[in-house]
Short mmCIF file of C-alpha atoms in Angstrom, two decimals:
data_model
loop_
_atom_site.label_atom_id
_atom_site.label_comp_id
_atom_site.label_asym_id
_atom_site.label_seq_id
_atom_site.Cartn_x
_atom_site.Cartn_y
_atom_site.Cartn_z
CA UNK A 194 74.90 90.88 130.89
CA UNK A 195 77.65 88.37 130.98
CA UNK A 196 80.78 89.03 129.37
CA UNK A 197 83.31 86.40 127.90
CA UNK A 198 86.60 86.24 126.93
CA UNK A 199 87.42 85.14 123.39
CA UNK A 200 90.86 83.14 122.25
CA UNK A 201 91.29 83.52 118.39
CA UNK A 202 93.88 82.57 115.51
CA UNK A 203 93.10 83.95 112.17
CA UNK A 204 95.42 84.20 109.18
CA UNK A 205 95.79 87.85 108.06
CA UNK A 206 96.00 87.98 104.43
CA UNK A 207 92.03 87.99 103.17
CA UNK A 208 91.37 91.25 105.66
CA UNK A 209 91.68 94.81 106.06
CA UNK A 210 93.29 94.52 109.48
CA UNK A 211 91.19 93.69 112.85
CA UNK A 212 89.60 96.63 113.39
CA UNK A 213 85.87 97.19 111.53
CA UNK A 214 85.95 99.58 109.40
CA UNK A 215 82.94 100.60 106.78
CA UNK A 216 82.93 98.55 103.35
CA UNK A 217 86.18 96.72 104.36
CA UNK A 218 86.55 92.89 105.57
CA UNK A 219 87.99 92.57 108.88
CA UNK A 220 88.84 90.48 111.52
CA UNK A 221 86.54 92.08 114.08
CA UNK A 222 83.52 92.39 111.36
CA UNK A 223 83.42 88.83 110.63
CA UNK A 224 83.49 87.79 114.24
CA UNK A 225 80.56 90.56 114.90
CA UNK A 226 78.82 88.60 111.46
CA UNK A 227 79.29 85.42 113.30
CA UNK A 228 77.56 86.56 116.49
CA UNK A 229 74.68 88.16 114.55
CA UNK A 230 73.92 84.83 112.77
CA UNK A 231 73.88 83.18 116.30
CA UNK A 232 72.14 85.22 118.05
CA UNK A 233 70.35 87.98 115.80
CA UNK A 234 71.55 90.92 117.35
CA UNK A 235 74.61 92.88 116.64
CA UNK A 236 77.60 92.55 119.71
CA UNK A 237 80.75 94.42 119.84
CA UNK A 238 83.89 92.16 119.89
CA UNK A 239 86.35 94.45 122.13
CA UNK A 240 90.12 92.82 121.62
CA UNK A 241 93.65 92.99 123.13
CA UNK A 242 95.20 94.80 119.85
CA UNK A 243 94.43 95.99 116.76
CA UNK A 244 96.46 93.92 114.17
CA UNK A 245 97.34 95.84 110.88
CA UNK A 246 96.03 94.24 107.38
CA UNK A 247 97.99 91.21 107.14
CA UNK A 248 99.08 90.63 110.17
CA UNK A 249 98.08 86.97 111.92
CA UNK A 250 97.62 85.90 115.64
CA UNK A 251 96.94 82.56 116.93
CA UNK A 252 96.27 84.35 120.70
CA UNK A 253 94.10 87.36 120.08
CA UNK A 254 92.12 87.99 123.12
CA UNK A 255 88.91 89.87 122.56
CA UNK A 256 85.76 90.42 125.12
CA UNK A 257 82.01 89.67 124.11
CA UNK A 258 78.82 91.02 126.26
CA UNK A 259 76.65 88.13 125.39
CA UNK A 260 72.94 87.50 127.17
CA UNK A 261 72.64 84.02 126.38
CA UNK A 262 71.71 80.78 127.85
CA UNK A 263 74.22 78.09 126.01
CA UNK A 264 77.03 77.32 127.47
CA UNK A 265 80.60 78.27 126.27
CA UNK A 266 81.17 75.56 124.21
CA UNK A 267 78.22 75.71 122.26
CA UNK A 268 78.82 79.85 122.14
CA UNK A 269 82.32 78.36 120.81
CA UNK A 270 81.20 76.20 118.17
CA UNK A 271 78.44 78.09 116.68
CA UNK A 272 80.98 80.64 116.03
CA UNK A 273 83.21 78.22 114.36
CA UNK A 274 80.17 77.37 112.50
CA UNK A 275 79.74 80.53 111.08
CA UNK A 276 83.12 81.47 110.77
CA UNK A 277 83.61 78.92 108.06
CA UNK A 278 83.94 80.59 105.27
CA UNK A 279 86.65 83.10 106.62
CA UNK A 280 90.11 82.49 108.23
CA UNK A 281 89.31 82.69 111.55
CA UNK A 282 89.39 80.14 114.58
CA UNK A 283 87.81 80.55 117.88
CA UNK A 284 90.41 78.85 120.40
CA UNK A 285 88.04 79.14 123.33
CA UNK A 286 85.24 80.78 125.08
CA UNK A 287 85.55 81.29 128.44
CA UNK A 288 82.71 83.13 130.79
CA UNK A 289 84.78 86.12 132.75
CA UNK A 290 83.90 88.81 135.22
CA UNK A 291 81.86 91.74 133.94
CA UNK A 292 84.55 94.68 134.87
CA UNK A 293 87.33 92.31 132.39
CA UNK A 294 88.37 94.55 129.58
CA UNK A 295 90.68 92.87 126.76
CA UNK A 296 92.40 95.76 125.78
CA UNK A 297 92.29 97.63 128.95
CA UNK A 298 93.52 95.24 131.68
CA UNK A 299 96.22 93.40 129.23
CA UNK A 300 99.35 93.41 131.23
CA UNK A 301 101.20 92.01 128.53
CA UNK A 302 101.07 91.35 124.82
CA UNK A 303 103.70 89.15 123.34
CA UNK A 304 104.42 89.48 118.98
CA UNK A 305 106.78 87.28 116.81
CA UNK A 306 108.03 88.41 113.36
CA UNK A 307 109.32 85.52 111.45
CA UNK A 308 112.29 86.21 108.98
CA UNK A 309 113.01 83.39 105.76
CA UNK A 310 116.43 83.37 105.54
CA UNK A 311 117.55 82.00 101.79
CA UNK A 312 117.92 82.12 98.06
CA UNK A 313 115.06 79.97 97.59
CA UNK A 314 111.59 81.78 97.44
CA UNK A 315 109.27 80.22 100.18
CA UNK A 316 106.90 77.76 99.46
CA UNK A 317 105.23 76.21 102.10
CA UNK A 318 105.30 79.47 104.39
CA UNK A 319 104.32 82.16 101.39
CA UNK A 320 102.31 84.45 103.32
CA UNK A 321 103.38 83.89 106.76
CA UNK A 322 107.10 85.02 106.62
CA UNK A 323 109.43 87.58 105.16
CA UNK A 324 111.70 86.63 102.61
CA UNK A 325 115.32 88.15 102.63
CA UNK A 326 117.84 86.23 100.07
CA UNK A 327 120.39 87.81 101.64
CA UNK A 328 122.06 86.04 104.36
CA UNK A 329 121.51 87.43 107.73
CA UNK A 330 124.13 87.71 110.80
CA UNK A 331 122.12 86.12 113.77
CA UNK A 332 124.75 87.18 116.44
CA UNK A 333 124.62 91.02 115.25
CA UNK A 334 120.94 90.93 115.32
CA UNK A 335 121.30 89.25 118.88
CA UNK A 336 123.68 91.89 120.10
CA UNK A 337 121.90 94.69 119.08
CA UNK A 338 118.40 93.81 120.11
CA UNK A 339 120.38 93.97 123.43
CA UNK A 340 119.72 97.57 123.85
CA UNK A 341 115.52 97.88 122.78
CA UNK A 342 114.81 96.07 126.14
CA UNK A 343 113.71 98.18 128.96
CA UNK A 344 112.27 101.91 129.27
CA UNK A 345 112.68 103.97 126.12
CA UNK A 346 111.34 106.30 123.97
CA UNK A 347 110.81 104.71 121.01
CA UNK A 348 110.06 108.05 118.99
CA UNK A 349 112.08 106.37 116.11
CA UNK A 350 110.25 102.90 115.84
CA UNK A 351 106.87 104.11 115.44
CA UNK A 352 104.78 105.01 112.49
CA UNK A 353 104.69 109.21 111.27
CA UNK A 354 100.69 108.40 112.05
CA UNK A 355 101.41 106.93 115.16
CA UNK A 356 99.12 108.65 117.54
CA UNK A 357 99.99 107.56 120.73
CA UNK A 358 100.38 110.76 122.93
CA UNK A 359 103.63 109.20 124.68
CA UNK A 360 106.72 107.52 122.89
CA UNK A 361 108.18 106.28 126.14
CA UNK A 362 107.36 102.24 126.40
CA UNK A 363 108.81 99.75 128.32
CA UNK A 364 110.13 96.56 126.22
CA UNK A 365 110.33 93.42 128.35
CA UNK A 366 111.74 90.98 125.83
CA UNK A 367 113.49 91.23 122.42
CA UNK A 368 114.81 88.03 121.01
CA UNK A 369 116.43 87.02 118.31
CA UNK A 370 117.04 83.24 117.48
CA UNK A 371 117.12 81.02 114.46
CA UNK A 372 116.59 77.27 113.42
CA UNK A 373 117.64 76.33 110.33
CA UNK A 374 117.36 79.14 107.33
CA UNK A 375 114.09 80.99 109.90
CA UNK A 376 115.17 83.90 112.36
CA UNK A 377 112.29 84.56 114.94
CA UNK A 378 111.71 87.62 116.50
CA UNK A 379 109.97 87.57 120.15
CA UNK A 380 109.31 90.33 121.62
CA UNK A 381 106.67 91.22 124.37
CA UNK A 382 105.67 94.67 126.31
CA UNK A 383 102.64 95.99 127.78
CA UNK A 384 102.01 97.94 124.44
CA UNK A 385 103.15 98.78 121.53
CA UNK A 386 103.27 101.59 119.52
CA UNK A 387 102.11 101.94 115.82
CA UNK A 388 104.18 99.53 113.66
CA UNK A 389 106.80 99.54 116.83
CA UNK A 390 107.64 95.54 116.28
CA UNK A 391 107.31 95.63 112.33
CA UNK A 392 110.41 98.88 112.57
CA UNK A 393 112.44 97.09 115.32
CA UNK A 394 112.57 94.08 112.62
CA UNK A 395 113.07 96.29 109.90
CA UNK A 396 116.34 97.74 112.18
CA UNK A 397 117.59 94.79 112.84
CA UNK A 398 117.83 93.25 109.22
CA UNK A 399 119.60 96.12 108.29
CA UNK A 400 122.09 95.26 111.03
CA UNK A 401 122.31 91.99 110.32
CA UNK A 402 123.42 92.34 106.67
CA UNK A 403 126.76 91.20 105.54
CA UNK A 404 127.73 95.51 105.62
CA UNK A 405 124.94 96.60 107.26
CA UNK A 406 123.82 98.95 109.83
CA UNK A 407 125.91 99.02 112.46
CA UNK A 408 125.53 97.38 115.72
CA UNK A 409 124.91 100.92 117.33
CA UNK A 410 122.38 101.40 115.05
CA UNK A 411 119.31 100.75 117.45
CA UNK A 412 120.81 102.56 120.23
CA UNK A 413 121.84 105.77 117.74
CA UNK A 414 118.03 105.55 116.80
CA UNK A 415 117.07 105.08 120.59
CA UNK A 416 118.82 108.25 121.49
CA UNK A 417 118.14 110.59 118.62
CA UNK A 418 114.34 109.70 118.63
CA UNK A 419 114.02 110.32 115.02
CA UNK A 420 112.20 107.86 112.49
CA UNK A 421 114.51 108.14 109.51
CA UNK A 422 117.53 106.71 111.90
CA UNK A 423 115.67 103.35 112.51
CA UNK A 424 115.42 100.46 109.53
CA UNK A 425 112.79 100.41 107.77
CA UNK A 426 108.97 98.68 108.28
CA UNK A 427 109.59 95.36 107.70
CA UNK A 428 105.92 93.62 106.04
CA UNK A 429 103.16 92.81 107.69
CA UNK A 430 102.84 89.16 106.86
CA UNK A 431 105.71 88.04 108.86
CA UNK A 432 103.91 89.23 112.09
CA UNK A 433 102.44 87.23 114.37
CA UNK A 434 100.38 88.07 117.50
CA UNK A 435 100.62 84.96 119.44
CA UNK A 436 99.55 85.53 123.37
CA UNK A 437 98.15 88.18 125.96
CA UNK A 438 99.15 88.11 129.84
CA UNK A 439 96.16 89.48 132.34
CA UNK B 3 125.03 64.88 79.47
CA UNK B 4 126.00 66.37 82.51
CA UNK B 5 123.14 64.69 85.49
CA UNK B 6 121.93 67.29 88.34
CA UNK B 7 120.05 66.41 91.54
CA UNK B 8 117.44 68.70 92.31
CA UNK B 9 116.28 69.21 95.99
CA UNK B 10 112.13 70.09 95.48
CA UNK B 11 109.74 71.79 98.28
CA UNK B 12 106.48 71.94 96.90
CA UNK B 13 102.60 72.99 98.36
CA UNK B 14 100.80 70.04 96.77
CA UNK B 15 96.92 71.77 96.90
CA UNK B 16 97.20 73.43 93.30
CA UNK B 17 98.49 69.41 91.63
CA UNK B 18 97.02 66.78 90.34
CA UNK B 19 100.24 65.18 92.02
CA UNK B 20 103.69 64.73 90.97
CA UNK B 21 103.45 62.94 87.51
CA UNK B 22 103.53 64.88 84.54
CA UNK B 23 99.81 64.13 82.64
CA UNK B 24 98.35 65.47 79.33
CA UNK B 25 95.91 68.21 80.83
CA UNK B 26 96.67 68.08 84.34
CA UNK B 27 99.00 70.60 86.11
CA UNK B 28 101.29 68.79 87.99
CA UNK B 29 105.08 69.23 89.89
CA UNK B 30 106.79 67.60 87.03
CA UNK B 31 105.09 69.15 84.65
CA UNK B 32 105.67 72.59 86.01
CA UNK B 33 109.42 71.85 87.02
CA UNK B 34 109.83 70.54 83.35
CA UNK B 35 107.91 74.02 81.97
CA UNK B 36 110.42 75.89 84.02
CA UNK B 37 113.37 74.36 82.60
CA UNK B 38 111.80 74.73 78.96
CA UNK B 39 111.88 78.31 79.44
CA UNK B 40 115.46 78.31 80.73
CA UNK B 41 116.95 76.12 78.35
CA UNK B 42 114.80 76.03 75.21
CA UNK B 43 114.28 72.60 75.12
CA UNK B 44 111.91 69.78 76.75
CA UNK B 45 114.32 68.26 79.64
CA UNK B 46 112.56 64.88 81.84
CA UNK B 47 112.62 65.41 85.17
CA UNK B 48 112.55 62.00 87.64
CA UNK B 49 111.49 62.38 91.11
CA UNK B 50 112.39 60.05 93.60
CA UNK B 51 108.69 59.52 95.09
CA UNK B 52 105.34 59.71 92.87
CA UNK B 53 102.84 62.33 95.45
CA UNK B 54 99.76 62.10 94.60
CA UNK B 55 97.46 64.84 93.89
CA UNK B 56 97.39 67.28 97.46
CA UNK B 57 100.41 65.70 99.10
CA UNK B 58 103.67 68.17 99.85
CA UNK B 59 106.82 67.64 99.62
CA UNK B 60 109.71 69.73 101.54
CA UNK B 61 112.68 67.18 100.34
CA UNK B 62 111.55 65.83 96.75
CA UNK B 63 114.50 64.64 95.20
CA UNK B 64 114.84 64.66 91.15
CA UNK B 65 117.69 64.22 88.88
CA UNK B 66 117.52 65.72 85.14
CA UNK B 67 120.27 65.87 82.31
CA UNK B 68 121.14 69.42 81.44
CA UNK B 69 123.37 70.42 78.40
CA UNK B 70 124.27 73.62 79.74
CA UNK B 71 127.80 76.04 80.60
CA UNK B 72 125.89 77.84 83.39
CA UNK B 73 126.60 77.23 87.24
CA UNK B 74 123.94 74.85 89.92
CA UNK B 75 123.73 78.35 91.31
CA UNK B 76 122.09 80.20 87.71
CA UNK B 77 120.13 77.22 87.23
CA UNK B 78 118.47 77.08 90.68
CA UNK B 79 117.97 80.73 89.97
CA UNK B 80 116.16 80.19 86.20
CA UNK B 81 113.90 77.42 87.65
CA UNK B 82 112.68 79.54 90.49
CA UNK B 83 112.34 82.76 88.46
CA UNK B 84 110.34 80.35 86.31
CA UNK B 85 108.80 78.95 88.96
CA UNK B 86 107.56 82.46 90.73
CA UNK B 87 103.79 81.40 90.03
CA UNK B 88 104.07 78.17 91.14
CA UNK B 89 103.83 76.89 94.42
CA UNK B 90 107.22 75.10 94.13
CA UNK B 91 110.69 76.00 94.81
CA UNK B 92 113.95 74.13 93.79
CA UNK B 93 115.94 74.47 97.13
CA UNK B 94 119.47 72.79 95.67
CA UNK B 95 121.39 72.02 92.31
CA UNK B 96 123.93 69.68 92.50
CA UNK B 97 125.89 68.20 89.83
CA UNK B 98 126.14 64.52 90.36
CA UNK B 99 127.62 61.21 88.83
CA UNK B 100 125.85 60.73 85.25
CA UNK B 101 124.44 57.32 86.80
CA UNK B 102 122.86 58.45 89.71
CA UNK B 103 119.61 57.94 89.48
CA UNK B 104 116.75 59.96 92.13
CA UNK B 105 114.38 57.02 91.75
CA UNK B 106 116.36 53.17 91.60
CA UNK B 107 119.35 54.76 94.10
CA UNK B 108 117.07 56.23 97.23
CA UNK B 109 117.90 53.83 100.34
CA UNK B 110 115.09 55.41 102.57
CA UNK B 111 112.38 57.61 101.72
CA UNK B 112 110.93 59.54 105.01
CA UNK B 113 107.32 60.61 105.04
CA UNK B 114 105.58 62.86 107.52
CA UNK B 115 102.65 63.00 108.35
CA UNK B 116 100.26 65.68 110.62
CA UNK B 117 97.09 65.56 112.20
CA UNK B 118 95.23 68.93 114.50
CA UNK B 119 93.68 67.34 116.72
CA UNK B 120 91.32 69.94 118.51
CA UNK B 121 87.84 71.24 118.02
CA UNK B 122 88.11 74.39 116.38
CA UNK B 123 89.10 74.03 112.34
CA UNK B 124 92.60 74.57 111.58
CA UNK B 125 93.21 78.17 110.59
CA UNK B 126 96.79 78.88 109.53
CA UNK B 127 97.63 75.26 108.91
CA UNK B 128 94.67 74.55 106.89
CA UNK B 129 95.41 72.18 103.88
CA UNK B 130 98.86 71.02 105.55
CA UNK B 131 97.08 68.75 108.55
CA UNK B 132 94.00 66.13 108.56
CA UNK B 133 91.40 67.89 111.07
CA UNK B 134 90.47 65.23 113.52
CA UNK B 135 87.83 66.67 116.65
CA UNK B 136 87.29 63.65 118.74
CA UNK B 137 90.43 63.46 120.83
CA UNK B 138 93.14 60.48 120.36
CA UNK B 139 94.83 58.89 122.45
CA UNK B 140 98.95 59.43 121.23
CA UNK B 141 100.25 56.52 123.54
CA UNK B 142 97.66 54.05 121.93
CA UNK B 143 98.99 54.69 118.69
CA UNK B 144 102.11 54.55 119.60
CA UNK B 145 102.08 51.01 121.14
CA UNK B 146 99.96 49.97 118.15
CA UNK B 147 103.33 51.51 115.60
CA UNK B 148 105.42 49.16 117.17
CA UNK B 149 103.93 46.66 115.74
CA UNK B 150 104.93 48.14 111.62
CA UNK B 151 108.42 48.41 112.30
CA UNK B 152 110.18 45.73 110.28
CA UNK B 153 109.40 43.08 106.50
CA UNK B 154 105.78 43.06 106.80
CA UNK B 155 103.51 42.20 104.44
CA UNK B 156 101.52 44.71 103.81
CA UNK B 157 99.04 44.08 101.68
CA UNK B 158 96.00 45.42 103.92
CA UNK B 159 97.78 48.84 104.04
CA UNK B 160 97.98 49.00 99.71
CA UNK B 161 95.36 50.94 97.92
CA UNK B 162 92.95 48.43 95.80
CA UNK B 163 95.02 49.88 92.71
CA UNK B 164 98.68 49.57 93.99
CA UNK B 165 100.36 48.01 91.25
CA UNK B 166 103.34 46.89 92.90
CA UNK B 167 104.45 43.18 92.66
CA UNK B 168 105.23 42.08 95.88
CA UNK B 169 103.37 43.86 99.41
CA UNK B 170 106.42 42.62 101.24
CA UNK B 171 107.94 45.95 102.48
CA UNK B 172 110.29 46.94 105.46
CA UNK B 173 109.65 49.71 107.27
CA UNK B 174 112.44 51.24 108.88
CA UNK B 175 110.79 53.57 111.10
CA UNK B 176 107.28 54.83 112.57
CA UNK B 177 107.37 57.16 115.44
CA UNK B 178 104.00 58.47 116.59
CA UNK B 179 104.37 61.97 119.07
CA UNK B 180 102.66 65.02 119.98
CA UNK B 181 103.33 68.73 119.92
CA UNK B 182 100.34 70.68 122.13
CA UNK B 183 97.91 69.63 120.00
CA UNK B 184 99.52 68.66 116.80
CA UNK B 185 100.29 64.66 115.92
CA UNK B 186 103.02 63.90 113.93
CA UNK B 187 103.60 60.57 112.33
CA UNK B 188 106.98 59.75 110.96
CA UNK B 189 108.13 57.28 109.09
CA UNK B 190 110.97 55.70 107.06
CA UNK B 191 111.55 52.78 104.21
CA UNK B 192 113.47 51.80 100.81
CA UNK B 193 109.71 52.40 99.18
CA UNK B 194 106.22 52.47 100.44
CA UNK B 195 103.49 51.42 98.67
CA UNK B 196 100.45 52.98 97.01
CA UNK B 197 98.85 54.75 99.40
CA UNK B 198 100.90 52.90 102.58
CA UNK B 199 101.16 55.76 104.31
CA UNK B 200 98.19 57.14 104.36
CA UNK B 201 96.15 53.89 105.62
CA UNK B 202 98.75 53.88 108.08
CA UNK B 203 97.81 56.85 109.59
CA UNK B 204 94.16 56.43 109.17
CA UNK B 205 94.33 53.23 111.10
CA UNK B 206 96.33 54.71 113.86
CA UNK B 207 93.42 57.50 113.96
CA UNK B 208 90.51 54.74 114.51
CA UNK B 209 93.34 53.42 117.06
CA UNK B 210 93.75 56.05 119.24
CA UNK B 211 89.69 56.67 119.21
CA UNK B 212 88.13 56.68 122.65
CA UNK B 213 85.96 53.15 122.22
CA UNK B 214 87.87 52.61 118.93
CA UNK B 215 89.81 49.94 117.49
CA UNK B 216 92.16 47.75 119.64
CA UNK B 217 95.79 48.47 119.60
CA UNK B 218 96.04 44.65 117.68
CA UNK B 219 93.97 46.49 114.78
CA UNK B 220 98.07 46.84 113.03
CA UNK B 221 98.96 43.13 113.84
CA UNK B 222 95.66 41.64 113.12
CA UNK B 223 95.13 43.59 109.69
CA UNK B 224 99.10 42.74 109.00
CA UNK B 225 98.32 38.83 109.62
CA UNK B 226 95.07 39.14 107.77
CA UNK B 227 95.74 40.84 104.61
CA UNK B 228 93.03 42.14 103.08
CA UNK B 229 92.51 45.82 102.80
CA UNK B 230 89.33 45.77 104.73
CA UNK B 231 91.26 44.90 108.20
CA UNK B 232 92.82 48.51 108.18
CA UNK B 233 91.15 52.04 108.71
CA UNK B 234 90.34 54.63 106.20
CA UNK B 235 92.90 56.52 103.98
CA UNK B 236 93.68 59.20 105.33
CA UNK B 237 93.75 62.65 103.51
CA UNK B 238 96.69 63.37 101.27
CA UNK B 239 96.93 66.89 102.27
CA UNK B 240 98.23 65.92 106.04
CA UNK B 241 101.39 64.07 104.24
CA UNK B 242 104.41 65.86 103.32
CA UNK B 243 107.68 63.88 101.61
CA UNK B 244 110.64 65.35 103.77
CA UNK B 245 113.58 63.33 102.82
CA UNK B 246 115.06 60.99 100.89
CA UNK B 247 118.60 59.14 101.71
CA UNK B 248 120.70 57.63 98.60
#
């Protein structure tokens, strides 16, 4: 059966995460809904990472098995078709070997949390950022995301029902910018652990308060592997997953 | 009566636009509900540009006359506390000159507006950008912007229903350029009239059509002057007020 490889955005507030669970409305379950209204059988939608409730992408990969004679872009648009009533977007459909796995054979997955920065509640952005009305020291948060890159065990930024059997992740890129009153978070690895991006943030807005955490913070948290040392989980809605490497 | 400028972001889905009318919910008349709350008493708020219904702002610009001993800073906090079920925020309170005026003293008034220009529906952008699927050509309608820089009169680019006296406008700026697959259209005057913008941009659209209008659609509609030389209104929710200059 041909298999192919699914680009989608969605917005993450309406659903219960990506994964499909019974009775909820996910991510996942409405793309399997769309399929089943195109081509009357149930297919599993396989992707790159499960998102938590609220969290958006606009570069979830996912894999479809799919025994069909229209071509991708009519595959693409039917789904869009029947997606219409939800928050999802299918970016593209593109036809890929049968052995490609989405979650398996990602090499690496790339998040951005998105921090407002000012008194002013947001407005045009409600939903897609995290508000902090206190101001935030860019250069401290710069500094100390210094230390997450690389091989660590990240005991202390993952969730207590984190279930990954190993800690130990390699982080290749933690940045920390801003433009105007919006800090943005970038950070890409192979994997992640459960909540791992959502408690670096977390961290790192406690650092970059006006007498915060300290710098040393992250790598006190780093080295004594326990959760209580890191910052706390910053919200889902600021999260973004935006792109997966192969 | 001390005067205060007001600096205004607003999501313009939820308003019958920005004038204050008996049954309608509108900006003003939320912003003036807000500052009944706070003060007690029913304060007139002027904006600097009338939206109409659907069309943002991120810079509206109002000025109001507020009897009052407490700071910009508490009164930026009251309107937004007032204003946490709106979808508005007052980003700046500044006491100004008691004959300043938001309206009769703006020198330019900058207008932005977006089109998506890809198949699949918009997904986290949806209500901020006009949805266009056949793809345009950006350096078209760029050549053909050239030709609205400048007095003009514009009568072909005024609603039926503008009410303004004279169609002779200049129009400082109108820069057309793309972002991946976002098109922004930018541009700057003393005042614009009803509905200027958004014919703008629709006839731009038909512009940069494959087999659409010619690039002398602007010039020919500009020498012409009836409406029915232009292209379509565009949607108000792709138009967002950013700034105004005084």
């Amino acid at each position: 059966v041909p298999r192919y490889k699914l680009i989608i955005e969605y917005v993450g507030t309406p659903y219960a995460g990506w994964q499909a669970q019974d009775g909820q409305t996910t991510v996942q379950g409405a793309l399997e809904g769309a399929l089943q209204k195109f081509c009357g059988k149930h297919i599993k939608v396989t992707g790159s990472g499960r998102t938590d409730a609220g969290v958006h992408a606009i570069g979830q990969v996912a894999h479809i098995d799919l025994d069909t004679t229209e071509s991708t872009f009519t595959i693409n648009e039917a789904m869009n078709f029947h997606l219409k009533r939800e928050r999802i977007s299918v970016m593209r459909v593109e036809q890929v070997d049968e052995d490609f796995h989405a979650r398996f054979h990602a090499t690496k997955r790339y998040y951005r949390y998105t921090i407002l920065n000012r008194r002013p509640p947001p407005c045009h952005e409600d939903g897609f950022v995290w508000h902090i009305r206190a101001p935030l020291d860019v250069q401290r948060m710069q500094e100390a995301s210094k230390s997450l890159i690389g091989l660590h065990d990240f005991s202390a930024f993952r969730a207590k029902d984190c279930q990954a059997e190993s800690a130990e992740k390699t982080l290749d890129a933690a940045e920390v910018r801003h433009d105007g009153d919006h800090i943005f978070i970038d950070v890409a690895a192979r994997s992640f652990l459960y909540n791992q991006v959502r408690i670096i943030t977390g961290t790192l807005a406690e650092i970059g308060k006006k007498d915060g955490a300290p710098i040393s913070m992250i790598e006190e948290a780093l080295h004594g592997k326990r959760r209580e040392l890191a910052g706390p989980t910053a919200p889902a809605h600021g999260l973004c997953f935006m792109k997966v490497d192969f």
